[in-house]
XYZ file of C-alpha atoms in Angstrom:
294
model
C 5.118 9.827 -18.066
C 7.557 7.311 -16.467
C 7.028 3.674 -17.446
C 8.025 1.201 -14.717
C 8.483 -2.375 -15.917
C 7.806 -5.450 -13.773
C 9.181 -8.840 -14.847
C 8.440 -12.041 -12.911
C 9.542 -15.657 -13.192
C 8.291 -18.528 -11.050
C 11.502 -20.529 -10.486
C 15.242 -19.967 -10.356
C 15.641 -22.058 -13.529
C 13.702 -19.499 -15.554
C 15.138 -16.226 -16.843
C 13.411 -12.855 -16.999
C 15.671 -11.641 -19.821
C 13.036 -11.901 -22.629
C 10.581 -9.921 -20.500
C 13.224 -7.322 -19.642
C 14.127 -6.859 -23.305
C 10.486 -6.412 -24.313
C 9.859 -3.963 -21.473
C 12.967 -1.993 -22.391
C 11.826 -1.852 -26.027
C 8.468 -0.472 -24.821
C 10.294 2.479 -23.229
C 10.411 1.488 -19.565
C 12.821 3.794 -17.711
C 13.101 1.357 -14.799
C 12.641 -2.415 -14.719
C 12.427 -4.587 -11.609
C 12.615 -8.374 -11.540
C 11.165 -10.876 -9.095
C 11.334 -14.630 -8.659
C 8.057 -15.718 -7.060
C 4.972 -17.814 -7.702
C 2.223 -15.992 -9.567
C -0.335 -17.527 -7.221
C 1.252 -15.860 -4.188
C 0.011 -12.404 -3.254
C 2.903 -11.884 -0.866
C 5.535 -10.581 -3.273
C 7.958 -8.111 -1.645
C 9.335 -6.661 -4.901
C 5.877 -6.004 -6.349
C 4.690 -4.511 -3.048
C 7.697 -2.175 -2.999
C 7.072 -1.068 -6.598
C 3.400 -0.350 -5.882
C 4.431 1.639 -2.839
C 6.909 3.768 -4.799
C 4.719 4.592 -7.814
C 3.651 8.221 -8.093
C 0.922 10.163 -9.893
C 1.217 9.699 -13.648
C 3.511 6.642 -13.463
C 2.559 3.521 -15.435
C 3.260 -0.033 -14.280
C 4.029 -2.161 -17.357
C 4.141 -5.960 -17.713
C 4.612 -8.169 -20.763
C 1.505 -10.238 -20.012
C -1.193 -10.082 -17.362
C -0.140 -13.426 -15.856
C 3.221 -11.878 -14.931
C 1.351 -9.596 -12.538
C -1.530 -11.733 -11.268
C -2.964 -15.198 -11.790
C -6.502 -14.360 -10.669
C -8.887 -11.705 -11.914
C -9.665 -10.547 -8.384
C -5.965 -9.971 -7.652
C -5.480 -8.103 -10.931
C -8.427 -5.800 -10.261
C -7.242 -5.217 -6.722
C -3.804 -4.095 -7.929
C -5.315 -1.828 -10.580
C -7.674 -0.254 -8.023
C -4.660 0.497 -5.850
C -2.849 2.068 -8.795
C -5.865 4.200 -9.674
C -6.113 5.404 -6.068
C -2.558 6.730 -6.421
C -3.210 8.308 -9.821
C -0.993 5.730 -11.566
C -1.795 3.553 -14.601
C -1.348 -0.051 -15.732
C -0.408 -1.465 -19.132
C 0.011 -5.007 -20.420
C 1.995 -5.151 -23.657
C 0.415 -8.349 -24.996
C -3.120 -7.790 -23.694
C -5.673 -5.059 -24.543
C -5.338 -3.309 -21.192
C -4.017 0.206 -20.798
C -5.860 2.114 -18.072
C -4.596 5.403 -19.523
C -6.765 4.883 -22.643
C -10.579 4.751 -23.021
C -10.371 1.315 -24.679
C -8.273 -0.050 -21.838
C -10.688 1.305 -19.229
C -13.603 -0.308 -21.089
C -11.800 -3.663 -21.098
C -11.193 -3.266 -17.382
C -14.896 -2.576 -16.752
C -15.798 -5.733 -18.657
C -13.332 -7.736 -16.573
C -14.756 -6.219 -13.393
C -18.304 -7.183 -14.388
C -17.133 -10.728 -15.170
C -15.406 -10.959 -11.788
C -18.534 -9.786 -9.964
C -20.645 -12.345 -11.878
C -18.154 -15.074 -10.960
C -18.289 -14.086 -7.279
C -22.107 -14.169 -7.354
C -22.072 -17.689 -8.833
C -19.604 -18.878 -6.204
C -21.768 -17.438 -3.422
C -24.854 -19.193 -4.775
C -23.026 -22.537 -5.129
C -21.644 -22.199 -1.608
C -25.069 -21.460 -0.116
C -26.597 -24.403 -2.002
C -23.842 -26.719 -0.784
C -24.311 -25.615 2.829
C -28.080 -26.132 2.633
C -27.568 -29.603 1.181
C -24.999 -30.550 3.832
C -27.245 -29.277 6.632
C -30.172 -31.272 5.283
C -27.999 -34.419 5.338
C -26.883 -33.731 8.902
C -23.287 -32.892 8.024
C -21.578 -30.143 10.032
C -19.100 -27.819 8.336
C -15.623 -26.974 9.522
C -12.068 -28.198 9.195
C -11.808 -31.780 10.500
C -8.080 -31.342 11.106
C -8.615 -28.287 13.288
C -11.360 -30.020 15.239
C -9.040 -32.978 15.832
C -6.146 -30.707 16.864
C -3.950 -31.814 13.957
C -0.674 -29.746 14.166
C -0.319 -29.620 10.363
C -3.859 -28.287 9.934
C -3.288 -25.754 12.705
C -0.064 -24.512 11.050
C -1.808 -24.179 7.689
C -4.708 -22.256 9.216
C -2.314 -19.951 11.058
C -0.305 -19.327 7.872
C -3.521 -18.535 5.973
C -4.531 -16.001 8.635
C -1.096 -14.357 8.493
C -1.250 -14.079 4.692
C -4.785 -12.699 4.839
C -3.700 -10.105 7.401
C -0.734 -9.067 5.233
C -2.999 -8.859 2.193
C -5.328 -6.423 4.009
C -2.402 -4.267 5.148
C -0.874 -4.253 1.684
C -4.137 -3.088 0.108
C -3.857 0.337 1.754
C -0.092 0.474 2.243
C 0.147 3.693 0.224
C -1.797 5.451 3.011
C 0.714 4.762 5.785
C 3.949 3.082 4.636
C 5.550 6.196 3.029
C 4.964 8.270 6.177
C 6.263 5.553 8.502
C 9.369 5.038 6.338
C 10.068 8.756 6.185
C 9.228 9.810 9.764
C 10.472 6.928 11.906
C 12.444 6.899 14.133
C 12.796 10.687 13.836
C 9.349 11.260 15.344
C 7.514 9.404 18.134
C 4.834 6.961 17.042
C 2.133 9.263 18.455
C 3.103 12.077 16.054
C 3.437 9.665 13.122
C -0.047 8.334 13.888
C -1.547 11.829 13.797
C 0.162 12.632 10.483
C -1.015 9.354 8.930
C -4.610 9.791 10.113
C -4.770 13.425 8.990
C -3.982 12.370 5.418
C -6.511 9.516 5.165
C -9.546 9.724 2.854
C -12.713 10.729 4.699
C -14.204 7.232 4.321
C -11.097 5.416 5.632
C -10.949 3.974 9.147
C -8.462 5.909 11.323
C -5.487 3.975 12.632
C -5.019 3.267 16.307
C -1.515 3.389 17.732
C -1.246 -0.372 18.508
C -2.632 -1.275 15.063
C -0.191 1.001 13.245
C 2.780 -0.393 15.178
C 1.661 -3.998 14.537
C 1.314 -3.219 10.826
C 4.809 -1.739 10.752
C 6.243 -4.807 12.513
C 4.555 -7.061 9.929
C 6.141 -5.129 7.060
C 9.525 -5.236 8.796
C 9.266 -9.053 9.022
C 8.446 -9.168 5.294
C 11.462 -6.982 4.492
C 9.289 -4.142 3.161
C 10.327 -1.653 5.859
C 13.739 -1.236 7.496
C 14.106 -2.576 11.010
C 15.352 0.856 12.134
C 11.798 2.223 12.131
C 11.155 0.158 15.257
C 14.008 1.867 17.119
C 13.351 4.296 19.929
C 12.429 7.750 18.666
C 15.434 9.983 18.134
C 15.920 12.361 21.029
C 15.624 15.945 19.803
C 15.228 19.442 21.129
C 11.629 20.362 21.966
C 11.843 23.267 19.500
C 12.652 20.796 16.697
C 9.374 18.879 17.023
C 7.212 21.229 14.944
C 9.794 21.517 12.123
C 9.974 17.710 12.021
C 6.174 17.377 11.780
C 5.841 20.088 9.119
C 8.759 18.563 7.187
C 6.999 15.187 7.319
C 3.796 16.663 5.891
C 5.675 18.543 3.172
C 7.769 15.472 2.328
C 4.626 13.398 1.787
C 3.387 15.892 -0.805
C 6.083 18.335 -2.025
C 3.464 20.214 -4.057
C 1.286 20.952 -1.013
C 0.702 24.677 -0.504
C 1.328 26.551 2.716
C -2.431 26.748 3.254
C -2.705 23.018 2.668
C -0.134 22.414 5.412
C -2.107 24.768 7.661
C -5.219 22.682 7.099
C -3.356 19.435 7.877
C -1.954 20.862 11.104
C -5.399 22.021 12.172
C -6.835 18.589 11.358
C -4.133 17.125 13.581
C -5.077 19.710 16.251
C -1.462 20.762 16.387
C -0.959 24.064 18.207
C 1.068 26.947 16.787
C 4.305 27.987 18.542
C 2.177 30.551 20.402
C -0.379 27.979 21.460
C -3.127 28.950 19.011
C -5.355 26.486 17.148
C -5.544 28.535 13.929
C -2.501 28.341 11.626
C -1.347 31.013 9.189
C 0.745 30.388 6.029
C 3.401 32.801 7.321
C 3.919 30.621 10.418
C 4.226 27.500 8.287
C 6.721 29.221 6.001
C 8.864 30.162 8.998
C 8.826 26.593 10.320
C 9.671 25.189 6.871
C 12.712 27.463 6.726
C 13.811 26.157 10.130
C 13.266 22.579 8.948
C 15.577 23.233 5.972
C 18.260 24.617 8.297
C 17.972 21.509 10.432
C 18.390 19.312 7.343
C 14.886 17.852 7.592
C 14.015 18.817 4.011
């Protein structure tokens, strides 16, 4: 299984060479480097690596602190990897999610994190009750006073929180947007994205998907070309483009699987029927190959 190494340093004065050498010795076939603060969750290189990992891949770091500085952030990244069928390994820590021992360690860490969150909630509630009893009102004094610095900080915190939420489920929409835009209109991309979501996931709306894409473009995680006007194409090329997009998202998907996706999208057959047959999909895939879409 491919091992993908991730090396991080905090400042330009530091060098990632020792980490790179250790990762290479561990058998990593690809190693990426990033210069960023460990406390920041907005790390473009790490986000891109997480987006590109596939089933069976393993993200490898020298130490846990190279990946995350907080337990909650570490568990969040590992949950995202597990959702994609990928694994995580730290060379100097007893964590390897591909092994039973590593999974046990992860469960212990998760229990500790939940206990820590419960303690924080209880302390917060106690503090609020005490403040209320003393007649003190909560809130940010700077915001109440209209302080520009406080307003800028609050706005920046909201932006980072919004990016963090988008990044948590980026694997559900970023690959499709990168692959299908601007070749397909946003409406078709939206239907393809929503048809591939887990049953418990909230479907995307068109404005929300476009706003998310614009955010990732600003962060340099998606090319600006995806925001261009959809490429004008012959009407007969629309179905091949959609089927090629579905097949490109999962090359191992069967013809029947593509049929099911098209029916979920309520996409009509060339003859206007709602029920798809594998033979029809096969014909459209062959046309997509001729058009250079696959």
